[in-house]
Coordinates of C-alpha atoms in Angstrom, one line a residue:
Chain A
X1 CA 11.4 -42.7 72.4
X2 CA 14.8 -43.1 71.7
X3 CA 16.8 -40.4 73.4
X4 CA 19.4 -39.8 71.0
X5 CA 17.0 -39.1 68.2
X6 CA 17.0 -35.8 70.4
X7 CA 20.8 -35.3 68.5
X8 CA 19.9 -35.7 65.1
X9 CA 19.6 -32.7 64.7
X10 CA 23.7 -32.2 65.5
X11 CA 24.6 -35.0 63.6
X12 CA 26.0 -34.5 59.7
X13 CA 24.7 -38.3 59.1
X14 CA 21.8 -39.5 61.0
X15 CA 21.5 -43.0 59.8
X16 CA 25.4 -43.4 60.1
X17 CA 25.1 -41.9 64.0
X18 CA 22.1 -44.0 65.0
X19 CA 23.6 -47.6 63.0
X20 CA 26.6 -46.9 65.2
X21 CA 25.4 -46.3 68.3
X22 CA 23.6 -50.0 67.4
X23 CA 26.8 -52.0 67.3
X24 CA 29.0 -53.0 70.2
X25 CA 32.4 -51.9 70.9
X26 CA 35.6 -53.9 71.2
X27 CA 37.7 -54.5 73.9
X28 CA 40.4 -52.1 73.9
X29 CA 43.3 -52.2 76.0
X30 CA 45.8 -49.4 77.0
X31 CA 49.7 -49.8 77.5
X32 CA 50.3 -49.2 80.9
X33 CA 53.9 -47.2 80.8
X34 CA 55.0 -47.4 83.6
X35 CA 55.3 -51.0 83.7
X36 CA 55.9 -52.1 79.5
X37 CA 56.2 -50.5 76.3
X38 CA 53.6 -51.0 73.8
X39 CA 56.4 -52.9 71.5
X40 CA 56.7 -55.3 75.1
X41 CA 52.5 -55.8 75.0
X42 CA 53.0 -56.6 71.3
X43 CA 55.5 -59.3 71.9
X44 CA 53.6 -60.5 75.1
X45 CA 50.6 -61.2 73.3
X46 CA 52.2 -62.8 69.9
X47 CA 54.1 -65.3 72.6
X48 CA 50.6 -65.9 74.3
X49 CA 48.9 -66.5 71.0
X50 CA 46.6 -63.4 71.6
X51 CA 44.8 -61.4 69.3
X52 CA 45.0 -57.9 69.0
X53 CA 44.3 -54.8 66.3
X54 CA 46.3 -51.2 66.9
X55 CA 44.6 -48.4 67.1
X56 CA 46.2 -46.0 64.2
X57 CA 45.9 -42.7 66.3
X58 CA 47.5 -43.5 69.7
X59 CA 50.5 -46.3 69.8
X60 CA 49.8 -47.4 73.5
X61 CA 46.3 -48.6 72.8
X62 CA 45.1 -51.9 71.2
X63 CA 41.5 -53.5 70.2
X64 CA 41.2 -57.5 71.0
X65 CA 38.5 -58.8 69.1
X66 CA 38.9 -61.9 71.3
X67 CA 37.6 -60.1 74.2
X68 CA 38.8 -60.9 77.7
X69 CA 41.6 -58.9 78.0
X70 CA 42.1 -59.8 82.3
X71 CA 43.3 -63.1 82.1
X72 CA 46.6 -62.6 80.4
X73 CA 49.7 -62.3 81.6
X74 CA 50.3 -58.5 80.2
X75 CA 47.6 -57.9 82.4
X76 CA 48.5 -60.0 85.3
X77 CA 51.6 -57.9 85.4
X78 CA 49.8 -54.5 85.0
X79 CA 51.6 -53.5 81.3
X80 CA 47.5 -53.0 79.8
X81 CA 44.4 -51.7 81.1
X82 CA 41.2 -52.0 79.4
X83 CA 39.9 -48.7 78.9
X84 CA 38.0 -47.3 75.8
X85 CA 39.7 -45.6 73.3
X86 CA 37.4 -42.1 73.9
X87 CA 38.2 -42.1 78.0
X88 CA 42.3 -41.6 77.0
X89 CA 41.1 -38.1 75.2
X90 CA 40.5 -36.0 78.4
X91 CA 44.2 -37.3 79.3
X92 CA 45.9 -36.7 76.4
X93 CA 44.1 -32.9 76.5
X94 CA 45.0 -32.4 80.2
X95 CA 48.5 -33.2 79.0
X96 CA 50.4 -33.5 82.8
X97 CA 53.6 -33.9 83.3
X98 CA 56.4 -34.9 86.0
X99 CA 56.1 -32.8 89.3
X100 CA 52.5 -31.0 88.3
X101 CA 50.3 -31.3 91.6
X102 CA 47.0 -32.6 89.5
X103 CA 43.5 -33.0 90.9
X104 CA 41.4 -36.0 89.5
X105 CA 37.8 -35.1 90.9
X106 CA 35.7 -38.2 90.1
X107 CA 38.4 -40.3 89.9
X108 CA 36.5 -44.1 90.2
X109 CA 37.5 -46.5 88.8
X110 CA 40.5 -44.8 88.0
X111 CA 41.2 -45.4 84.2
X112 CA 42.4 -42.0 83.7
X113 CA 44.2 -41.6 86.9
X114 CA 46.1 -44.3 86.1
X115 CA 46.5 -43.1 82.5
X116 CA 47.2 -39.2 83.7
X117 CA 49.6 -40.8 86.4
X118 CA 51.5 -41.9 83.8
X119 CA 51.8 -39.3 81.9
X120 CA 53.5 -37.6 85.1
X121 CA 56.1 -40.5 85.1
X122 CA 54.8 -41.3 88.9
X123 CA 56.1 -38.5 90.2
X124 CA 54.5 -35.3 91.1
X125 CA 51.0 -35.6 93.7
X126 CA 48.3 -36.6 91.9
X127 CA 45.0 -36.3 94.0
X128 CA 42.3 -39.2 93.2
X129 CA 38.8 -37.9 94.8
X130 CA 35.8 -39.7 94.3
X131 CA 32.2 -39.6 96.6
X132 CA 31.3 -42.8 96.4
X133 CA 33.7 -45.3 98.6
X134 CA 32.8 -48.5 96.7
X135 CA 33.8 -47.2 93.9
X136 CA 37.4 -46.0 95.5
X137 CA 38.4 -49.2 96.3
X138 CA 38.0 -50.2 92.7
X139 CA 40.4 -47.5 91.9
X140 CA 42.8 -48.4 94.2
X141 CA 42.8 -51.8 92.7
X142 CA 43.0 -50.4 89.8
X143 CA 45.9 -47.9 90.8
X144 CA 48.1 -51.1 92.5
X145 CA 47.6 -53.1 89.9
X146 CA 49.6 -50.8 87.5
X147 CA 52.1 -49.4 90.1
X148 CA 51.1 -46.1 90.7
X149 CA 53.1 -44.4 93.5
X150 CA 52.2 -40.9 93.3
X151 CA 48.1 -41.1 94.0
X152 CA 46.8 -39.7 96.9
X153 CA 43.4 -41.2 97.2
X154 CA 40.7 -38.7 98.6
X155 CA 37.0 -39.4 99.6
X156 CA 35.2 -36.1 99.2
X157 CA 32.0 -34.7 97.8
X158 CA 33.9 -32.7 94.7
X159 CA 31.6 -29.6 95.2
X160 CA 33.3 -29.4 98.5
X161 CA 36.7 -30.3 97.6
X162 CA 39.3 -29.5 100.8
X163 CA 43.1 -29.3 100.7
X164 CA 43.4 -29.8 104.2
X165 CA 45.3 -33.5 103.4
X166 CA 48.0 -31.3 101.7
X167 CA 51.1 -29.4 102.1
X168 CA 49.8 -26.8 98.8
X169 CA 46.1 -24.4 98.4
X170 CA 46.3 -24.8 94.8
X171 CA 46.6 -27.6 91.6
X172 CA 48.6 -26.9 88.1
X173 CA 46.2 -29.1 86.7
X174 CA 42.6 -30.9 87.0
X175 CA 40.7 -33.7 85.5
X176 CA 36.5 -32.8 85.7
X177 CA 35.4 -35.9 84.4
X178 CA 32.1 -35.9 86.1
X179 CA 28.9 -38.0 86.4
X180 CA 26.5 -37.5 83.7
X181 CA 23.5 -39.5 81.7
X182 CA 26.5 -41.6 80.2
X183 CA 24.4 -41.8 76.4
X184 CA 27.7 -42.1 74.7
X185 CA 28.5 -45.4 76.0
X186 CA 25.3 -46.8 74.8
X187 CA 27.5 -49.1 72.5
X188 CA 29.0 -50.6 75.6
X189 CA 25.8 -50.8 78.1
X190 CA 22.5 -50.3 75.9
X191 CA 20.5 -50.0 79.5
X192 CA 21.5 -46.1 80.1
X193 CA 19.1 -45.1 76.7
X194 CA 16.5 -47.3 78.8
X195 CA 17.1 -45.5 82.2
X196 CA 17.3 -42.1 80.3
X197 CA 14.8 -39.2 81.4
X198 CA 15.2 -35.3 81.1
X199 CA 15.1 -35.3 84.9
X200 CA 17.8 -36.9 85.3
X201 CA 19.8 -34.7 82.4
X202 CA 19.0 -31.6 84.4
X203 CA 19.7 -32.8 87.6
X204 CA 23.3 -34.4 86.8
X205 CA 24.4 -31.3 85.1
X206 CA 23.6 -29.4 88.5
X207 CA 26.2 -31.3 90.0
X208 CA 28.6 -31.0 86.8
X209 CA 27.9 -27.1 87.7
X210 CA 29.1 -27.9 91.4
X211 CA 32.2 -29.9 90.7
X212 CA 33.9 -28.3 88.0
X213 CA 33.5 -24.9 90.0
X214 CA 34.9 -25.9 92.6
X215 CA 37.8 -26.8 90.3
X216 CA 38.4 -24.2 88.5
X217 CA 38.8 -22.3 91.8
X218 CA 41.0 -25.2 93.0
X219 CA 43.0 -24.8 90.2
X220 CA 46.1 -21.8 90.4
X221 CA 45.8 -19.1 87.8
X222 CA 47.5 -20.3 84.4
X223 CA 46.2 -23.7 85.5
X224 CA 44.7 -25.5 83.5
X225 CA 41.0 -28.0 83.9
X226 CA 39.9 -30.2 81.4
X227 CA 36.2 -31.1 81.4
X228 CA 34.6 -34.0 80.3
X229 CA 31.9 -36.3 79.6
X230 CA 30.0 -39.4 77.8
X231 CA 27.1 -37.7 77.4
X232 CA 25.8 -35.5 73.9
X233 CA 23.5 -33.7 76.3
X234 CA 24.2 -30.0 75.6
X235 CA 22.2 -29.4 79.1
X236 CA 25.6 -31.4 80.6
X237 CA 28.2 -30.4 78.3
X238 CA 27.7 -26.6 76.9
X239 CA 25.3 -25.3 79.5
X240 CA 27.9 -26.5 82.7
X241 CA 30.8 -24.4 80.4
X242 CA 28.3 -21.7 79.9
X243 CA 27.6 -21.6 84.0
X244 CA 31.4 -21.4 85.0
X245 CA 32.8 -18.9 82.0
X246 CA 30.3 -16.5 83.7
X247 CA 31.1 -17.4 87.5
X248 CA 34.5 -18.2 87.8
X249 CA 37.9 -16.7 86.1
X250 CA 38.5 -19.1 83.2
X251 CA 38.5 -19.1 79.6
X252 CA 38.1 -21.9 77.2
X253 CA 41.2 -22.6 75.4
X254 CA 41.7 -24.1 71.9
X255 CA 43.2 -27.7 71.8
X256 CA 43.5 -30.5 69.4
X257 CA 42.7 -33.9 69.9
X258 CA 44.5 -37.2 67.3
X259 CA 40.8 -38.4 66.1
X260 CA 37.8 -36.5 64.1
X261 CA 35.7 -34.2 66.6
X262 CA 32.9 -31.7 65.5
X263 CA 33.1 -28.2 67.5
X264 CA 30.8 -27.8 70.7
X265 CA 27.7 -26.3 70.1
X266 CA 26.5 -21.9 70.6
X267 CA 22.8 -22.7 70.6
X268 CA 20.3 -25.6 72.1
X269 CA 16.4 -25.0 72.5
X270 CA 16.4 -21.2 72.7
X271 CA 19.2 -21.5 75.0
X272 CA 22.8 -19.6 73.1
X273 CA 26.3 -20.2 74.1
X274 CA 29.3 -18.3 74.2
X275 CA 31.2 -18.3 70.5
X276 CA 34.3 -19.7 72.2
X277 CA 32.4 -23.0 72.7
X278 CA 33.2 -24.3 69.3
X279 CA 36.7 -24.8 71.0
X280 CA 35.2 -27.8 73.2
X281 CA 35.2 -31.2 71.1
X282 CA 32.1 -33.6 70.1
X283 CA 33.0 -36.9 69.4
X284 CA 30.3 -39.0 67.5
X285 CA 30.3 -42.7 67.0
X286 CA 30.1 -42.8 63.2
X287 CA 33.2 -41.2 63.0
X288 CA 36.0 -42.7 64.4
X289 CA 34.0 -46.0 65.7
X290 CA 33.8 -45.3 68.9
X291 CA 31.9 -44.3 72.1
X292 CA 30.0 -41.1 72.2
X293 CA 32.3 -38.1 74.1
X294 CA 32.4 -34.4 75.0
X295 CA 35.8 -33.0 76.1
X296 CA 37.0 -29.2 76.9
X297 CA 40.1 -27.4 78.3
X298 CA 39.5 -24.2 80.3
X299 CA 42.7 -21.9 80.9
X300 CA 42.0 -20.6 84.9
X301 CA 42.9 -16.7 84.4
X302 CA 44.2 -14.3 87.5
X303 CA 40.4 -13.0 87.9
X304 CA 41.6 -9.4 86.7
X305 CA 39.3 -7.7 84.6
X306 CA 42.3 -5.6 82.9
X307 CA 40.4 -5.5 79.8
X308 CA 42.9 -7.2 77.6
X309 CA 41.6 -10.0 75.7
X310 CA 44.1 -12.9 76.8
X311 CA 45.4 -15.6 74.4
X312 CA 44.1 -18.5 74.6
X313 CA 45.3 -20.7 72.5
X314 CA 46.8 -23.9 72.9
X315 CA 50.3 -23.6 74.3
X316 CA 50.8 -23.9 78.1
X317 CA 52.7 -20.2 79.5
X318 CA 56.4 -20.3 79.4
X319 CA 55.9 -19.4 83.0
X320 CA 53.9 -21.8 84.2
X321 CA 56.5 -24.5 83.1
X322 CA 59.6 -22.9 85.3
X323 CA 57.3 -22.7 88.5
X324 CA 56.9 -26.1 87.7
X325 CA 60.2 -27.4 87.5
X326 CA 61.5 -25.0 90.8
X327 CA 58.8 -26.9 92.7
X328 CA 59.6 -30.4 91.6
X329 CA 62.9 -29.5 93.6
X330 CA 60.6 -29.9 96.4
X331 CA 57.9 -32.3 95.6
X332 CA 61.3 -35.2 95.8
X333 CA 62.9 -33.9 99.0
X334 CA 62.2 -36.1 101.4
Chain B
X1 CA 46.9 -30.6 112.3
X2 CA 49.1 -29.8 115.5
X3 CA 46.4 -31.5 117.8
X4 CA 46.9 -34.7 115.9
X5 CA 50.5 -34.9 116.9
X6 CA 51.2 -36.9 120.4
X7 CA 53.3 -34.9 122.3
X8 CA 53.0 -36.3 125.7
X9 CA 56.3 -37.6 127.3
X10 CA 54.7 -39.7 129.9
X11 CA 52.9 -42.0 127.4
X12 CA 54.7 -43.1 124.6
X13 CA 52.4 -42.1 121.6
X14 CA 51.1 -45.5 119.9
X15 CA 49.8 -46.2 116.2
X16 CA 47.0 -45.0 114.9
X17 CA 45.4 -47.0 112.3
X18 CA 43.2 -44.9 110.8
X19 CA 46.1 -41.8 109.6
X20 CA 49.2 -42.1 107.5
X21 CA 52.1 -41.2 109.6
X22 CA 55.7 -40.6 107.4
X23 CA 58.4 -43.5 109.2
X24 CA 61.1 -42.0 111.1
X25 CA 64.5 -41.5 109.6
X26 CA 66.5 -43.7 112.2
X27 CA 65.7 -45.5 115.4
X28 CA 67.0 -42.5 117.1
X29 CA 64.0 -40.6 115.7
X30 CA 61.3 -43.1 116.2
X31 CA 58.8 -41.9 118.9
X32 CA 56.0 -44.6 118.0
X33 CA 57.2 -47.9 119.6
X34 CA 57.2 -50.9 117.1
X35 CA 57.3 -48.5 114.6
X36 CA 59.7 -49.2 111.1
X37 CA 62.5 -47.1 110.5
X38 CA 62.8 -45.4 107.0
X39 CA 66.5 -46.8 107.5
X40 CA 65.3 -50.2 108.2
X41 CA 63.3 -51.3 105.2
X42 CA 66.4 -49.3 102.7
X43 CA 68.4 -51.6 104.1
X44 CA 65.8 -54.9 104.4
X45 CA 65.4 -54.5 100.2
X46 CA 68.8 -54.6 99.8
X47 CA 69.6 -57.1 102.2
X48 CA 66.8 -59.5 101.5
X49 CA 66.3 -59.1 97.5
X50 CA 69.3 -56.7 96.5
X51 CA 67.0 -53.6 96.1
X52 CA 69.7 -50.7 95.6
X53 CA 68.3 -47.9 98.0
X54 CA 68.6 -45.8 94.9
X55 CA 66.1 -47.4 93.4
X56 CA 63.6 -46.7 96.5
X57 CA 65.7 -43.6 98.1
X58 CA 62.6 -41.2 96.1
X59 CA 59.9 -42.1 97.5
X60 CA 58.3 -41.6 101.3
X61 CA 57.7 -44.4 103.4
X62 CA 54.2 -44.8 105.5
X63 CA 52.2 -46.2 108.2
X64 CA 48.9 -46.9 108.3
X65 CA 47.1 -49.6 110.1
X66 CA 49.1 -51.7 112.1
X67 CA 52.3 -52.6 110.4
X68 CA 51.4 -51.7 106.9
X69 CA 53.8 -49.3 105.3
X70 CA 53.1 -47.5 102.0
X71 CA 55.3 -45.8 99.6
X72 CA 54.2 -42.5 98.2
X73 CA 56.0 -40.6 95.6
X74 CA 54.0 -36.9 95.9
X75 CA 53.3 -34.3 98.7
X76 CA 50.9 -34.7 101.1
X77 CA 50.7 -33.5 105.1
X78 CA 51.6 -35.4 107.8
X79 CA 49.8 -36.8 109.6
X80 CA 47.0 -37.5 107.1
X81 CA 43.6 -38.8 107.2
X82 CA 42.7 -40.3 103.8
X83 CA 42.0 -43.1 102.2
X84 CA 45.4 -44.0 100.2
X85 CA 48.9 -42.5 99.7
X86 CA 50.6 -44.8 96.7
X87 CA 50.6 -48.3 97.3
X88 CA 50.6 -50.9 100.3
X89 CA 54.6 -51.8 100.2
X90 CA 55.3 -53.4 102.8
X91 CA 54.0 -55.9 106.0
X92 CA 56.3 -55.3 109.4
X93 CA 55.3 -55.8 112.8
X94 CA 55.6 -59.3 112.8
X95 CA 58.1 -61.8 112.7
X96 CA 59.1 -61.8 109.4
X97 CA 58.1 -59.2 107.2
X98 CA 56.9 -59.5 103.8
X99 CA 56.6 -57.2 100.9
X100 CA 52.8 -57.0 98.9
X101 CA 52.3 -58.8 96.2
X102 CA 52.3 -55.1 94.2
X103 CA 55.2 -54.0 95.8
X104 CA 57.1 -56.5 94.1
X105 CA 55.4 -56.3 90.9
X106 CA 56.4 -52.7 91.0
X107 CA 59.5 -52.9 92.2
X108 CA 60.9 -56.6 92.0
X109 CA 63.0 -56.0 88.6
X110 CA 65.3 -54.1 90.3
X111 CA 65.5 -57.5 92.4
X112 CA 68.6 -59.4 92.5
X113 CA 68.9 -62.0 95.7
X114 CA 65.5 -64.4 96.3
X115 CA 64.0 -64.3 93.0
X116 CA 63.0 -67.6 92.1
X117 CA 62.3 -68.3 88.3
X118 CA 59.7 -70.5 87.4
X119 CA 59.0 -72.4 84.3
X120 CA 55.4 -71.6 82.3
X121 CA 53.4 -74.3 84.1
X122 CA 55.0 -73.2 87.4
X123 CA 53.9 -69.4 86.9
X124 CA 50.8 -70.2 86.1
X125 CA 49.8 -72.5 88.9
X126 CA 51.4 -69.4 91.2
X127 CA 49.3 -66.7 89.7
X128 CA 46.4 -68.8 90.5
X129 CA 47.2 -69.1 93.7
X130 CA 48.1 -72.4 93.8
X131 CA 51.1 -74.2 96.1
X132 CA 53.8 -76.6 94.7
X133 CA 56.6 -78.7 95.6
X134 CA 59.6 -76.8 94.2
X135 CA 63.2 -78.9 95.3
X136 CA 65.7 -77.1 92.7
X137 CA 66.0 -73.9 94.5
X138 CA 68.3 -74.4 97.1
X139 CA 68.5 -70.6 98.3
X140 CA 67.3 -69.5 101.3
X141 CA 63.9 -69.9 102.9
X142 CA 61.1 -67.3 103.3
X143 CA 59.4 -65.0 101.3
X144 CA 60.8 -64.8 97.8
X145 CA 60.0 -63.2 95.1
X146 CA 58.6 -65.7 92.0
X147 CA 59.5 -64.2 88.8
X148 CA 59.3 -65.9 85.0
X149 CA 60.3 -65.0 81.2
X150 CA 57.9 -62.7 79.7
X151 CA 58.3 -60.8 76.3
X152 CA 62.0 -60.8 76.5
X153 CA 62.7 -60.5 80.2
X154 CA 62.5 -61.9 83.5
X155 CA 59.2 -60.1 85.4
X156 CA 58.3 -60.7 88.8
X157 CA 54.8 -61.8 89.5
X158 CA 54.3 -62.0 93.5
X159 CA 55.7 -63.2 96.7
X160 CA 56.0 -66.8 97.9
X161 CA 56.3 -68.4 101.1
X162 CA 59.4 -71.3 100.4
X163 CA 59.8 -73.4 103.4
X164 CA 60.0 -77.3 102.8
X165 CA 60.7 -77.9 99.2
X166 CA 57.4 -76.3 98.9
X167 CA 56.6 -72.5 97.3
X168 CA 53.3 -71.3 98.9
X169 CA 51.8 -68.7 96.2
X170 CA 50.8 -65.8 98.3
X171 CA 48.9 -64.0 95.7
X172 CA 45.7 -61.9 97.2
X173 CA 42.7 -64.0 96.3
X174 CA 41.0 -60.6 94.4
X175 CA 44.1 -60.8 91.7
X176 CA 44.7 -64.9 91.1
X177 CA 44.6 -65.6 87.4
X178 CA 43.5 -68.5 85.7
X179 CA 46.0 -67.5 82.3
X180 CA 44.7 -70.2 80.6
X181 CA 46.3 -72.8 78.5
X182 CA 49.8 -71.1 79.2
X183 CA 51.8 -74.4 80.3
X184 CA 48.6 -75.5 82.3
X185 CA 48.0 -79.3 80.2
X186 CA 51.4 -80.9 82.2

C-alpha cells in the first residue's frame, strides 16, 4: 500500500494531497547572501539567457524550470544553491543572527548551514555536526563553495554531542533537523514510498528522541531549538515533541512561517498529544506546491518548576539579545 | 587539552597534521618551525593582490596538515581536533605559496594587484580547467587571481599559474564547469 494513504485522514483534500505528491518538483535555487544579492542572480541569469520563476514568499529563492542549475556561472561563483523551497523554513524559524553560537546537529549536506550561516552574516560559531563522514565532506563542499567562514565542522553521533572542541558549554540556538522516513520528498525521489515500512518509522524517531535531547540540553536556557523534518509521520514529528516536553526543560513556542501550514497534530492511533502542539507547522504538498515538511520551535526554560506558566510566544527575550551582543565583543577578539 | 600542547624545550615541537593549531602573531612567537606567521600572510594579501588587512584583520588564521592554513571567523579551542574550522585559505610551506581556489572566490573582490580579466571565452575555458596562451598581460608572473565581468561587476573565479605567456587554470578538478555556450563557439 501506499504509505501516505496512512495521512488521509489529516488531509483537508485527499485527492488534491495524493495528485501532488504524484508530480515532480522544480529546481529551486537559493541566493546565497553572502556572495550576491538576489537583484545580482536576476541579472546573472537574464545575461546568461537562463530561465528562472520567483518564488512570491521569500525574495532570495528562485524555480528554474530549465533544470540544471550547477553549470552556471551564478553558481560557479557560489551567489545560488539549489535547495527546496520547504528546507529554508526551519531557517527562517531558527531566525540566527551575527555572534549567536548555533549548533547544526545533522548538518550534511549542509543546505541549511549554509543558509543559517548566512543569516549570521558569517560571523558568530556556527557548529556543523553530522555522523556520517561521507556525507561531511559534501557539506564542506558545499560550505566553500558559498564562503562560509564561521563553520566549525564536527563528526559526532548527535545523541552524544561534546563541547570539548570549544571555548563555551552552551549554544543560543540549534538546528534538529534529523534523519527520518523522508515521505515528504516523495515528489523529488519516489523510491522512499517504496523503501517505506513502520519499522523503520519507529526506529528513526528513536533516534529523533536521542538527538534533539541532547539539544535541548545543549542549548542555554532562553535558547532556542528548532525541530524539523520531511516526514508526516506523527510517530517522528509529534511523538519525538511529546518525549522531550516531558524529559527536558522546554516549551513549544508559537511561530509563524511566510507559506500555508496546518497546526501539528494532539492525537494519532490512541496515542494524545500535548495541546501546545498545534503550535508546530504541517506543510502539505497541495498547498503551497511543494515538498512535504514538519517544523517546530521549542523555547529551552531554566528547568524551575516556579509554577508560573511562562510566555511563550513568539518574540525572542529582551535579555537574551544583550548577552548576545556583550559576547560578540568576544567571539571577534582575536 | 594541556597534554596536547608541546612544551618540551629540547625538541622543537613540529606540526601536527591531524589538529588545527591558531598561527602565531609574529616570528618572535612562532614555536613550530616552518610554521606561517599571522603577520606574514596580512602582509602576503596585501603585498601580492592588495588585500587591505582590514578586510582579513577579523578572522583567525589556521594550520592543519602540512602548510594548509584556514581562516575561521567563530570560537573554537585551540588546539582542536575536528574536521573543519572555515575554509582552506591558504597553501605555504613551499616555495611559492598560493591561495585556494575558494579563498579567492571569497575574498578576491577586495583584490586589487594580479587580477587578470578575462574575456567570456577565456573564463570559460578557465573554469573548466583548461590552460591558454594569454600574451596581453604583462604583470608579473605567478599565481594570479583570474577574474571576469558578471552581472555588473568584476568577480573573481580562481587562481592561475602565469608563467610563459601561458595562464594555467588551477581550478580543483571536483569544481571545473563546463558553463556552456557562454563564449565557448570561438
Amino acid at each position: 500500500m501506499n504509505p501516505l494513504e496512512r495521512y488521509l485522514p489529516l488531509v483537508d483534500d485527499e485527492d488534491a494531497f495524493l495528485a501532488a505528491c504524484d508530480r515532480p518538483l522544480p529546481s529551486v535555487v537559493r541566493t546565497n547572501p553572502i556572495a550576491a544579492t538576489p537583484e545580482r542572480v536576476r541579472r546573472a541569469f537574464d545575461e546568461e539567457g537562463i530561465d528562472y520563476e520567483p518564488v512570491d514568499w521569500h525574495d532570495g529563492l528562485f524555480r528554474l524550470p530549465g533544470g540544471s542549475p550547477g553549470t552556471n556561472w551564478p553558481y560557479v561563483h557560489g551567489w545560488i544553491h539549489g535547495q527546496e523551497e520547504v528546507s529554508t523554513l526551519p531557517g527562517l524559524a531558527l531566525d540566527a543572527q551575527p555572534g549567536d553560537r548555533v549548533l547544526d546537529a545533522c548538518a550534511a549536506p549542509g543546505s541549511k548551514t549554509t543558509q543559517i550561516a548566512a543569516d549570521m552574516d558569517d560571523r558568530g560559531t556556527l557548529v556543523a555536526n553530522d555522523n556520517n563522514l561521507g556525507r561531511l565532506s559534501a557539506l564542506r563542499h558545499n560550505a566553500e563553495r558559498l564562503g562560509v567562514t564561521n563553520v566549525a565542522v564536527t563528526n559526532q553521533d548527535a545523541r552524544n554531542l561534546s563541547l570539548r572542541p570549544f571555548p563555551f558549554d552552551a549554544f543560543d540556538r540549534a538546528l534538529v533537523d534529523v534523519p527520518c522516513s523522508c515521505e515528504g520528498t516523495c515528489r523529488k525521489n519516489p523510491d522512499v514510498l517504496d523503501e517505506w515500512t513502520l519499522d523503520h518509522v519507529e526506529a528513526i524517531a528513536g533516534v529523533g528522541k536521542g538527538i534533539l535531547t541532547r539539544a535541548v540540553q545543549a542549548t542555554r536556557p532562553g535558547g532556542v531549538v528548532v525541530f524539523s523534518t520531511c516526514t508526516f509521520a506523527p510517530e517522528e514529528n509529534e511523538a519525538v515533541l511529546q518525549h522531550v516536553l516531558e524529559s527536558e526543560p522546554c516549551e513549544l513556542a508559537t511561530f509563524d512561517l511566510p507559506l500555508r501550514t496546518e497546526p501539528g497534530i494532539t492525537e494519532w492511533e490512541g496515542e494524545t498529544f500535548d495541546d501546545a502542539m498545534r503550535r508546530a507547522h504541517r506543510i502539505y504538498p497541495h498547498h503551497n506546491d511543494t515538498g512535504g515538511f514538519f517544523c517546530a520551535k521549542l523555547r529551552v526554560t531554566d528547568g524551575r518548576t516556579d509554577g508560573g506558566t511562562a510566555d511563550v510566544r513568539d518574540s525572542d527575550g529582551g535579555t537574551a539579545v544583550d548577552a548576545g551582543t556583550e559576547r560578540r565583543k568576544e567571539v571577534t577578539a582575536e | 587539552m594541556s597534554d596536547e600542547r608541546g612544551q618540551s624545550d629540547a625538541n622543537p615541537p613540529s606540526n601536527d597534521g591531524q589538529r588545527f593549531d591558531r598561527l602565531p602573531e609574529t616570528a618572535a612567537d612562532r614555536k613550530v618551525p616552518g610554521r606561517p606567521t599571522r603577520e606574514e600572510v596580512l602582509e602576503w594579501w596585501d603585498e601580492r593582490f592588495g588585500v587591505d588587512r582590514s578586510v582579513l584583520e577579523p578572522y583567525t588564521f589556521l594550520e592543519k596538515g602540512a602548510g594548509k592554513v584556514w581562516i575561521y571567523r567563530g570560537e573554537a579551542t585551540d588546539p582542536c581536533r575536528i574536521e573543519a574550522l572555515g575554509m582552506t585559505f591558504l597553501r605555504t610551506r613551499q616555495e611559492h605559496w598560493k591561495p585556494t581556489t575558494r579563498a579567492v572566490s571569497r575574498f578576491g573582490r577586495h583584490a586589487s594587484r594580479n587580477v587578470i580579466e578575462l574575456e567570456p571565452a577565456e573564463a570559460a575555458r578557465f573554469v573548466a580547467g583548461e590552460d591558454q596562451p594569454i600574451d596581453r598581460w604583462d604583470g608579473d608572473w605567478g599565481y594570479l587571481i583570474a577574474a571576469h565581468e558578471l552581472a555588473g561587476g568584476r568577480e573573481p573565479i580562481g587562481v592561475g599559474l602565469y608563467l610563459h605567456g601561458e595562464l594555467r587554470s588551477r581550478v580543483p578538478k571536483g569544481s571545473r564547469t563546463d558553463v556552456g555556450q557562454l563564449g565557448r563557439e570561438e
